[in-house]
mmCIF file of C-alpha atoms in Angstrom:
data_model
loop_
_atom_site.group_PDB
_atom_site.id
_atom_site.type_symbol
_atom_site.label_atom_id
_atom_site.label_comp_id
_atom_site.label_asym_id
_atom_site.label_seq_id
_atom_site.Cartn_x
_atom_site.Cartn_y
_atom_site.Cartn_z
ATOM 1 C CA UNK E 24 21.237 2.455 28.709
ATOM 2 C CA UNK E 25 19.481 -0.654 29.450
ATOM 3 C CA UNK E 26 20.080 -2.033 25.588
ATOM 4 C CA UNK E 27 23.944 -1.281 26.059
ATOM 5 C CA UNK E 28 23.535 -2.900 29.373
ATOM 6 C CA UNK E 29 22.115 -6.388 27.573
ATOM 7 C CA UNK E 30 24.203 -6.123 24.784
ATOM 8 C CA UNK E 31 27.406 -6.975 26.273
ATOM 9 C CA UNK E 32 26.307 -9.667 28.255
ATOM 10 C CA UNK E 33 24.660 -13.199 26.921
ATOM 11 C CA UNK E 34 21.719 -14.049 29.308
ATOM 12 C CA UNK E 35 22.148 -17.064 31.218
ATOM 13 C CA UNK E 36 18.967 -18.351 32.981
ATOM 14 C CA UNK E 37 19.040 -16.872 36.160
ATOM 15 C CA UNK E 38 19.473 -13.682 34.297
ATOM 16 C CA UNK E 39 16.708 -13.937 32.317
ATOM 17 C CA UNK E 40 14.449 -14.804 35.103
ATOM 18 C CA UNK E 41 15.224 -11.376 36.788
ATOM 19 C CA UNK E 42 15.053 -9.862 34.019
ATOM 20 C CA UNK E 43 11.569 -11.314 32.522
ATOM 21 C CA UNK E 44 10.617 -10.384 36.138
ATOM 22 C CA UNK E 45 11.124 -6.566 35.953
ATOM 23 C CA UNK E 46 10.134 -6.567 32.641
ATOM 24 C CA UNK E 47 6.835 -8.044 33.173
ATOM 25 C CA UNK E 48 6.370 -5.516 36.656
ATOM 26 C CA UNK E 49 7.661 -2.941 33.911
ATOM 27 C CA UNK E 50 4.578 -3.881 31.702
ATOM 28 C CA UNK E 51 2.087 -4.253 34.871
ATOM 29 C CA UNK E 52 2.925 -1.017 35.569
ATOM 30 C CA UNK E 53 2.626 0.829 32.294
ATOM 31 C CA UNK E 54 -0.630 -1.079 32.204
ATOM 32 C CA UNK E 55 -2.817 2.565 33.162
ATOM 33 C CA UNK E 56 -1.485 3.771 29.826
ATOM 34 C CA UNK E 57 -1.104 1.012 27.185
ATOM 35 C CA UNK E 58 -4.524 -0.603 28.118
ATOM 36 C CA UNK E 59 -4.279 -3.208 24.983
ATOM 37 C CA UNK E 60 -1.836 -3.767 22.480
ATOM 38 C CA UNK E 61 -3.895 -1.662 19.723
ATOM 39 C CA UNK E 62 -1.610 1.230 21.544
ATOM 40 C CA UNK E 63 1.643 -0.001 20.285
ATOM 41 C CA UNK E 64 2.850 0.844 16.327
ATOM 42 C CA UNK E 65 5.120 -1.097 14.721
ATOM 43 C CA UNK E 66 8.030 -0.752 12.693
ATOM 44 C CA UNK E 67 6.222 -0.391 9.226
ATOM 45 C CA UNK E 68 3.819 2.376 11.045
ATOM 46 C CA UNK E 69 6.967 4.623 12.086
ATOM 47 C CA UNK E 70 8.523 4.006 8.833
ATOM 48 C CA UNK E 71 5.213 5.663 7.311
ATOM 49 C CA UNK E 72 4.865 8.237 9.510
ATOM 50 C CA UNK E 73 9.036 9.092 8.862
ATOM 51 C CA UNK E 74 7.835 9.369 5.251
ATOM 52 C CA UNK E 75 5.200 11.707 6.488
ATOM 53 C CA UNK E 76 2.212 9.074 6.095
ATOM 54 C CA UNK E 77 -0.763 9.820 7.644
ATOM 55 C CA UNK E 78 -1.479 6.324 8.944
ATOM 56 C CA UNK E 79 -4.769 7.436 10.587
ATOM 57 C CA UNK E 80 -6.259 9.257 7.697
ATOM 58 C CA UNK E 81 -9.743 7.455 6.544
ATOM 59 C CA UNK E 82 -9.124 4.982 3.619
ATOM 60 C CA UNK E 83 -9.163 6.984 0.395
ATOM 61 C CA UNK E 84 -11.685 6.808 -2.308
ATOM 62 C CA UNK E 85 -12.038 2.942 -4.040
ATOM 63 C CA UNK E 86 -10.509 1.492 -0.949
ATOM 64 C CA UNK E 87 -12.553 -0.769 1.790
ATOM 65 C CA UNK E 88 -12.309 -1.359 5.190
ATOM 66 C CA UNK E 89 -13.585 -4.624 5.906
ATOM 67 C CA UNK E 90 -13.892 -7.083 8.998
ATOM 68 C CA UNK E 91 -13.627 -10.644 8.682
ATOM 69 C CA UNK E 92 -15.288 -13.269 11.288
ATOM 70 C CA UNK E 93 -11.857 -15.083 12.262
ATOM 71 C CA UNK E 94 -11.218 -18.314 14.322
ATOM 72 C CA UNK E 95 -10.565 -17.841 17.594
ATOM 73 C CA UNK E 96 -8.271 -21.078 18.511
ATOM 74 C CA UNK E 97 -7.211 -23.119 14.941
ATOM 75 C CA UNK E 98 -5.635 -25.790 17.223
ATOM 76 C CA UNK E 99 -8.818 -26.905 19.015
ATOM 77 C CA UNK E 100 -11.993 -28.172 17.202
ATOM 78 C CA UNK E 101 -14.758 -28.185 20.141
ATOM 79 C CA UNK E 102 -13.910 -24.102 20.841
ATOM 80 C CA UNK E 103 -16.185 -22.487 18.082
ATOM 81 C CA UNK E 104 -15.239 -19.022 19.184
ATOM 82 C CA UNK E 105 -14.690 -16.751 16.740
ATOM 83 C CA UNK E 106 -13.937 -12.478 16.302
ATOM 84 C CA UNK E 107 -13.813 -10.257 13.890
ATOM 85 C CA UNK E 108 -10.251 -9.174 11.994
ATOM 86 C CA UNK E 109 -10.253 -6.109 10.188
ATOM 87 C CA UNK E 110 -8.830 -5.644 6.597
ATOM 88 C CA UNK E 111 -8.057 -3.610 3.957
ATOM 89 C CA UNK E 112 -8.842 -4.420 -0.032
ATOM 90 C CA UNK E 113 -7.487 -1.972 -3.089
ATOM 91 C CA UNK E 114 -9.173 -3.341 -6.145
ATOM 92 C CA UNK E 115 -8.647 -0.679 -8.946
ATOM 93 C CA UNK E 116 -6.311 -2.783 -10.790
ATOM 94 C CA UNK E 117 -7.533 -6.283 -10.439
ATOM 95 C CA UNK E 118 -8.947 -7.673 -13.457
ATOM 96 C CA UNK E 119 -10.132 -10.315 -11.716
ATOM 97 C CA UNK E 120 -7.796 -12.844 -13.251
ATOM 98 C CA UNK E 121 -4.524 -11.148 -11.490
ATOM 99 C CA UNK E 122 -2.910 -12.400 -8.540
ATOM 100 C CA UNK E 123 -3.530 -11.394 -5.248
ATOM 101 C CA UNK E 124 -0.887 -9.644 -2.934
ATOM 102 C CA UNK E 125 -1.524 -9.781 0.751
ATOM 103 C CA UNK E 126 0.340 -7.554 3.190
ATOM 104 C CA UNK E 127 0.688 -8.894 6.402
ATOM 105 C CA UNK E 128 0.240 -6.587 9.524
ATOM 106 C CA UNK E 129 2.677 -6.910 12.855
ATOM 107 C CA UNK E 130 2.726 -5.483 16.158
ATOM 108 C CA UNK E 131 0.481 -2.459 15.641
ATOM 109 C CA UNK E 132 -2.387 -1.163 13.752
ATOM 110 C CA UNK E 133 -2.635 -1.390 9.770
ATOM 111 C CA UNK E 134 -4.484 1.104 7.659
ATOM 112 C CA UNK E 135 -5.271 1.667 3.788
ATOM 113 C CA UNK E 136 -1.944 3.162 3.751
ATOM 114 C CA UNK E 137 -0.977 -0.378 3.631
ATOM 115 C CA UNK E 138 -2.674 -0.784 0.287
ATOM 116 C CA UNK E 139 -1.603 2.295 -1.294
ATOM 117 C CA UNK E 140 1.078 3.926 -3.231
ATOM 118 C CA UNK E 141 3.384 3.827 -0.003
ATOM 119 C CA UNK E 142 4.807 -0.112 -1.120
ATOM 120 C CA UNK E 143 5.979 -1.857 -3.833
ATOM 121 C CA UNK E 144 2.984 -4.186 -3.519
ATOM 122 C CA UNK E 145 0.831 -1.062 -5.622
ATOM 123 C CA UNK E 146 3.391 -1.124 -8.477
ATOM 124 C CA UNK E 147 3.289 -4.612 -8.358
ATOM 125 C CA UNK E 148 -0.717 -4.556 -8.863
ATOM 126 C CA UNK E 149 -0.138 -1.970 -11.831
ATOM 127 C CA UNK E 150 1.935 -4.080 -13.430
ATOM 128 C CA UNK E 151 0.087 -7.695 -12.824
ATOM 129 C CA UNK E 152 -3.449 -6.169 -12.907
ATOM 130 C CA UNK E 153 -3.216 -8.303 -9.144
ATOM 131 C CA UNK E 154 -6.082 -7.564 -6.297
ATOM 132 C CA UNK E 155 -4.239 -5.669 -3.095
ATOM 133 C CA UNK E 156 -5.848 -6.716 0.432
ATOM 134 C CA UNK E 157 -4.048 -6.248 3.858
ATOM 135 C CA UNK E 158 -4.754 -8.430 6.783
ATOM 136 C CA UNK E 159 -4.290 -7.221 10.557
ATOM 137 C CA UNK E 160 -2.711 -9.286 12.963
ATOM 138 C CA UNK E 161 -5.137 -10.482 15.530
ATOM 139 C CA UNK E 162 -4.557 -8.337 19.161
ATOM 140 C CA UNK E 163 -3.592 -4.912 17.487
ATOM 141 C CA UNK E 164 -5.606 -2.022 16.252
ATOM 142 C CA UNK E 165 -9.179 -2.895 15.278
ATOM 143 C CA UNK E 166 -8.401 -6.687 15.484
ATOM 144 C CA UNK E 167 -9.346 -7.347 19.258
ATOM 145 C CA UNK E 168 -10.174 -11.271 19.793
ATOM 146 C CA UNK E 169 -10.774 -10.797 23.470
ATOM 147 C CA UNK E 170 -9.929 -8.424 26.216
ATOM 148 C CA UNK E 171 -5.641 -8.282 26.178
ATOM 149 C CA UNK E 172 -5.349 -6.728 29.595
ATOM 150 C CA UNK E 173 -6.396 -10.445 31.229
ATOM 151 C CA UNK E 174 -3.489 -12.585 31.106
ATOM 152 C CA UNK E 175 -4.682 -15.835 30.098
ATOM 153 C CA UNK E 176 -6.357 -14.350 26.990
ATOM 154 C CA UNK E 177 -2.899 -13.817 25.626
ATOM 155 C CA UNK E 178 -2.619 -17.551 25.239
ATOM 156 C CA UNK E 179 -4.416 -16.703 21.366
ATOM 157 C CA UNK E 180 -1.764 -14.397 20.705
ATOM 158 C CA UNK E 181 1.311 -16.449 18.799
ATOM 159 C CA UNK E 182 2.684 -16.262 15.745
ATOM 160 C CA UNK E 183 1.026 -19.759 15.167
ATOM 161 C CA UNK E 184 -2.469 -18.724 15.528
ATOM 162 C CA UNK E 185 -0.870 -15.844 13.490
ATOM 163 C CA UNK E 186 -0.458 -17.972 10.336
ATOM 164 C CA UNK E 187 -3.470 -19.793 10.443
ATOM 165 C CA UNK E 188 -5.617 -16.767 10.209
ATOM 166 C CA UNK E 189 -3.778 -15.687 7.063
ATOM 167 C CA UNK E 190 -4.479 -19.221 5.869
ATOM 168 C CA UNK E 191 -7.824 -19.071 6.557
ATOM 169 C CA UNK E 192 -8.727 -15.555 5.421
ATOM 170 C CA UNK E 193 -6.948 -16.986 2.297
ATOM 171 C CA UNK E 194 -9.414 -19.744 1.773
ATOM 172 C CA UNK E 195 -12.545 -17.727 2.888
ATOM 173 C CA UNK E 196 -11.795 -14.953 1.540
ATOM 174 C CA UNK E 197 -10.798 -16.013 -1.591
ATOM 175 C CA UNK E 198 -13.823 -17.780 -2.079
ATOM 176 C CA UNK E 199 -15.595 -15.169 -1.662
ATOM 177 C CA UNK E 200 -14.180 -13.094 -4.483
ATOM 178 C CA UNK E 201 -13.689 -15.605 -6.919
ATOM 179 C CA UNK E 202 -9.973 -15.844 -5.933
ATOM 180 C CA UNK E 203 -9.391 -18.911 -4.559
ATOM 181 C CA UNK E 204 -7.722 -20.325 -7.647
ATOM 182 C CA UNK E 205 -5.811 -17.249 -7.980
ATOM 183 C CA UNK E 206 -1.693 -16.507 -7.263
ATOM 184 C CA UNK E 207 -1.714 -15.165 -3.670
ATOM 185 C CA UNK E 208 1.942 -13.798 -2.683
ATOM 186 C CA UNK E 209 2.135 -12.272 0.833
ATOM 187 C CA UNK E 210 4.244 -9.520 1.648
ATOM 188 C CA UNK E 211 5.774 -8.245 4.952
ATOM 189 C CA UNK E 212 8.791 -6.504 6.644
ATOM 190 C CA UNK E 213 9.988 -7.242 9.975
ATOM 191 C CA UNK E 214 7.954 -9.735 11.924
ATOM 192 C CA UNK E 215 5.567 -9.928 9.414
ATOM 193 C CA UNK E 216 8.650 -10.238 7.138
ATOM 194 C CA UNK E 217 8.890 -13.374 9.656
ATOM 195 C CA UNK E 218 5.540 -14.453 8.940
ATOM 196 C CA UNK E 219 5.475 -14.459 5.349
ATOM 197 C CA UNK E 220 8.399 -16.426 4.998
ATOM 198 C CA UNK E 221 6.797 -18.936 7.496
ATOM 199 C CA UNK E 222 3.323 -18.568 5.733
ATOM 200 C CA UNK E 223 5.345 -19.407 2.383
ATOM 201 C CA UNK E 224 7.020 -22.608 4.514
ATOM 202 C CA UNK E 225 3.716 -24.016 6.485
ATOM 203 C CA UNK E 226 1.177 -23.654 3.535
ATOM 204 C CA UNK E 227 2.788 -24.108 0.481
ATOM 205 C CA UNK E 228 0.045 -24.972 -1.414
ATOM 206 C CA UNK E 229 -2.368 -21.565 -0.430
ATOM 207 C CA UNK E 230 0.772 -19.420 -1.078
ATOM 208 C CA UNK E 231 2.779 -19.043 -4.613
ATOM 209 C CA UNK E 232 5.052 -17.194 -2.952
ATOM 210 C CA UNK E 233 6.332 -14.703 -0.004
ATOM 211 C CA UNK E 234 8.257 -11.726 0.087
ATOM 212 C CA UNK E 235 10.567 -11.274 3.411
ATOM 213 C CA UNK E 236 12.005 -8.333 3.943
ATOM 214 C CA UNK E 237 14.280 -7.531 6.928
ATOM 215 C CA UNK E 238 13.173 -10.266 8.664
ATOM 216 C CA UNK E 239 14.935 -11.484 11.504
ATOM 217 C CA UNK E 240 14.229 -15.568 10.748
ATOM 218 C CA UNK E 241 17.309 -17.066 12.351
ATOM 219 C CA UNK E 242 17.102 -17.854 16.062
ATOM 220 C CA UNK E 243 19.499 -15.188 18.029
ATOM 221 C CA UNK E 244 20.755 -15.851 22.004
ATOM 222 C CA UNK E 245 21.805 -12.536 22.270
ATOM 223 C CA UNK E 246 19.091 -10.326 20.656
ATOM 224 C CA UNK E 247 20.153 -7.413 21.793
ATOM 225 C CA UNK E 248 18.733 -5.348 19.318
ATOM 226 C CA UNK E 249 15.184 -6.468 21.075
ATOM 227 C CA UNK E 250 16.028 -4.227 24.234
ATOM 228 C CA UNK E 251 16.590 -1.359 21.878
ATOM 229 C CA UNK E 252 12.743 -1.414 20.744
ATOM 230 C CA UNK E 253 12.008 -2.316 24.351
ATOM 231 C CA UNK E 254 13.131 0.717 24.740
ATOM 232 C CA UNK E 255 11.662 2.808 22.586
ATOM 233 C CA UNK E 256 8.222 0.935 23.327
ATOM 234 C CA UNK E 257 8.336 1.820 26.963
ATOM 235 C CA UNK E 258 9.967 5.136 26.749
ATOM 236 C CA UNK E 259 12.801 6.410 28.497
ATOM 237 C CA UNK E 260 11.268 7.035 32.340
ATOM 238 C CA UNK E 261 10.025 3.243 32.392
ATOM 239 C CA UNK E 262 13.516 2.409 30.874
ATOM 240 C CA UNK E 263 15.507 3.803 33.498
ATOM 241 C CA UNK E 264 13.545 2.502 36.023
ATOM 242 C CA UNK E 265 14.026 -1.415 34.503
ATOM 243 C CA UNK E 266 17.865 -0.528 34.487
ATOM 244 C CA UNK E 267 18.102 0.123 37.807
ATOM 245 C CA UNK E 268 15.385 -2.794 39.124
ATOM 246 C CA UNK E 269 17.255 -4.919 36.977
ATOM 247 C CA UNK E 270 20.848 -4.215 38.400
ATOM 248 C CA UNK E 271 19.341 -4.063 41.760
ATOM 249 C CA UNK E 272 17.458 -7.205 41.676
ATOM 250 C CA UNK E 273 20.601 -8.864 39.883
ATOM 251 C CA UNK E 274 23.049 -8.078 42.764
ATOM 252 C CA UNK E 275 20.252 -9.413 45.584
ATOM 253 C CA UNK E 276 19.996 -12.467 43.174
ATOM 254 C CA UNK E 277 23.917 -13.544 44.242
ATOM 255 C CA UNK E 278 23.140 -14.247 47.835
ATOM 256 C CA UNK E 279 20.906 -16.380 49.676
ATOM 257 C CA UNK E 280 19.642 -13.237 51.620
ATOM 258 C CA UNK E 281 19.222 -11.118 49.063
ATOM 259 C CA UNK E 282 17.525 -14.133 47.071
ATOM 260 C CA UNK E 283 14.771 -14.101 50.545
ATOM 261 C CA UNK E 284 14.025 -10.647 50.400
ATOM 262 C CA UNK E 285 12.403 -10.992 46.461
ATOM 263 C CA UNK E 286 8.821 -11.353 46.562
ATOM 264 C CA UNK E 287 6.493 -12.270 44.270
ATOM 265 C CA UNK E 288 2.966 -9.857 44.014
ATOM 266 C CA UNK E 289 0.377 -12.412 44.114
ATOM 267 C CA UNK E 290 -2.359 -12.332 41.976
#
């Protein structure tokens, strides 16, 4: 399959030109049917749903879902553009002297599962009396900045901008509760494993601490194991058609004709 078929071979840059090129006429054309990115789930969501998690189920009684008005660009002071992030708060065991536990969402929708019995972050809040709040990662689900299907909107949407919003929620938000002296700790598994790590690393002093788990930090050539949730994201039609594009457009890629006969779809 066309994981097996990256795994055994390290991609050298004419490679991964071909390849970003039939992967990015792979997305165009999957485009009718993943209209934003609030379609895709992420790993933590298929774990839940594994466990039999309803991950669409309205938030249960005591919990909120909440919207926060987010910065647009971080990086660039005269663009006062902001959206609204959507997040989920579990409060029953904060005694409002507790820390606070933030669980960072990824590369699909979060719910109030997220703040529920379903992580260790709830036996955590038992046990420190600490405020539980999940924060979803701007592009996915309910957290739409702008419209994803136009290409140069996707120039928000970085693990950098990523990071400031959690800072930022931190500082707002924790004003606005009376927890902005308080122990946050974020949580996450995955990328967000990524991020929390990074959140832990870039603002030190907003964060006591950060809880990474299965999170692929280290820089990999040969990430195979990307292809395989490629893969799965695209399902197995749309695979098999980027396998064979890919092979063909490889072997036309060797000779000057076959380089002539490649065309680029214009905008």
């Amino acid at each position: 399959n066309v994981c097996t078929k990256f795994q055994s071979v390290r991609l050298d840059r004419g490679r991964m030109k071909v390849f970003l090129l039939v992967l990015f006429a792979c997305l165009g054309a999957a485009s009718a049917q993943f209209n934003r990115f609030s379609q895709f789930d992420s790993a933590v969501n298929r774990g839940l749903k594994i466990r039999g998690v309803d991950v669409s189920a309205p938030p249960a009684k005591g919990i909120q879902e909440l919207y926060f008005e987010q910065v647009l660009d971080h990086f660039n002071g005269q663009n006062n553009a902001t959206w609204k992030q959507r997040y989920f708060v579990n409060d029953q065991f904060w005694d409002g002297k507790g820390p606070v536990l933030l669980m960072i969402g990824g590369e699909g929708p979060i719910s109030s599962a997220y703040v529920q019995e379903h992580f260790i972050t709830y036996n955590y809040a038992q046990q420190y009396n600490a405020l539980l709040v999940a924060l979803e990662h701007r592009f996915y689900g309910e957290s739409q900045p702008l419209d994803a299907s136009k290409t140069e909107n996707l120039a928000y949407l970085s693990s950098e901008q990523a990071l400031a919003d959690l800072a930022w929620f931190r500082e707002q938000y924790g004003a606005s509760v009376g927890a902005a002296d308080k122990k946050w700790i974020a949580f996450g598994g995955s990328y967000p494993g990524c991020l929390s790590g990074w959140l832990r690393q870039k603002y030190p002093s907003s964060f006591y601490g950060s809880f990474a788990a299965s999170a692929p930090v280290d820089a990999k050539l040969d990430f195979f194991e990307y292809f395989e949730v490629v893969e799965r994201s695209i399902g197995e039609k749309c695979a098999a058609d980027f396998q064979g594009a890919s092979e063909k457009l490889w072997e036309m890629a060797q000779t000057a004709d076959g380089r002539s006969q490649i065309k680029v779809r214009p905008k």
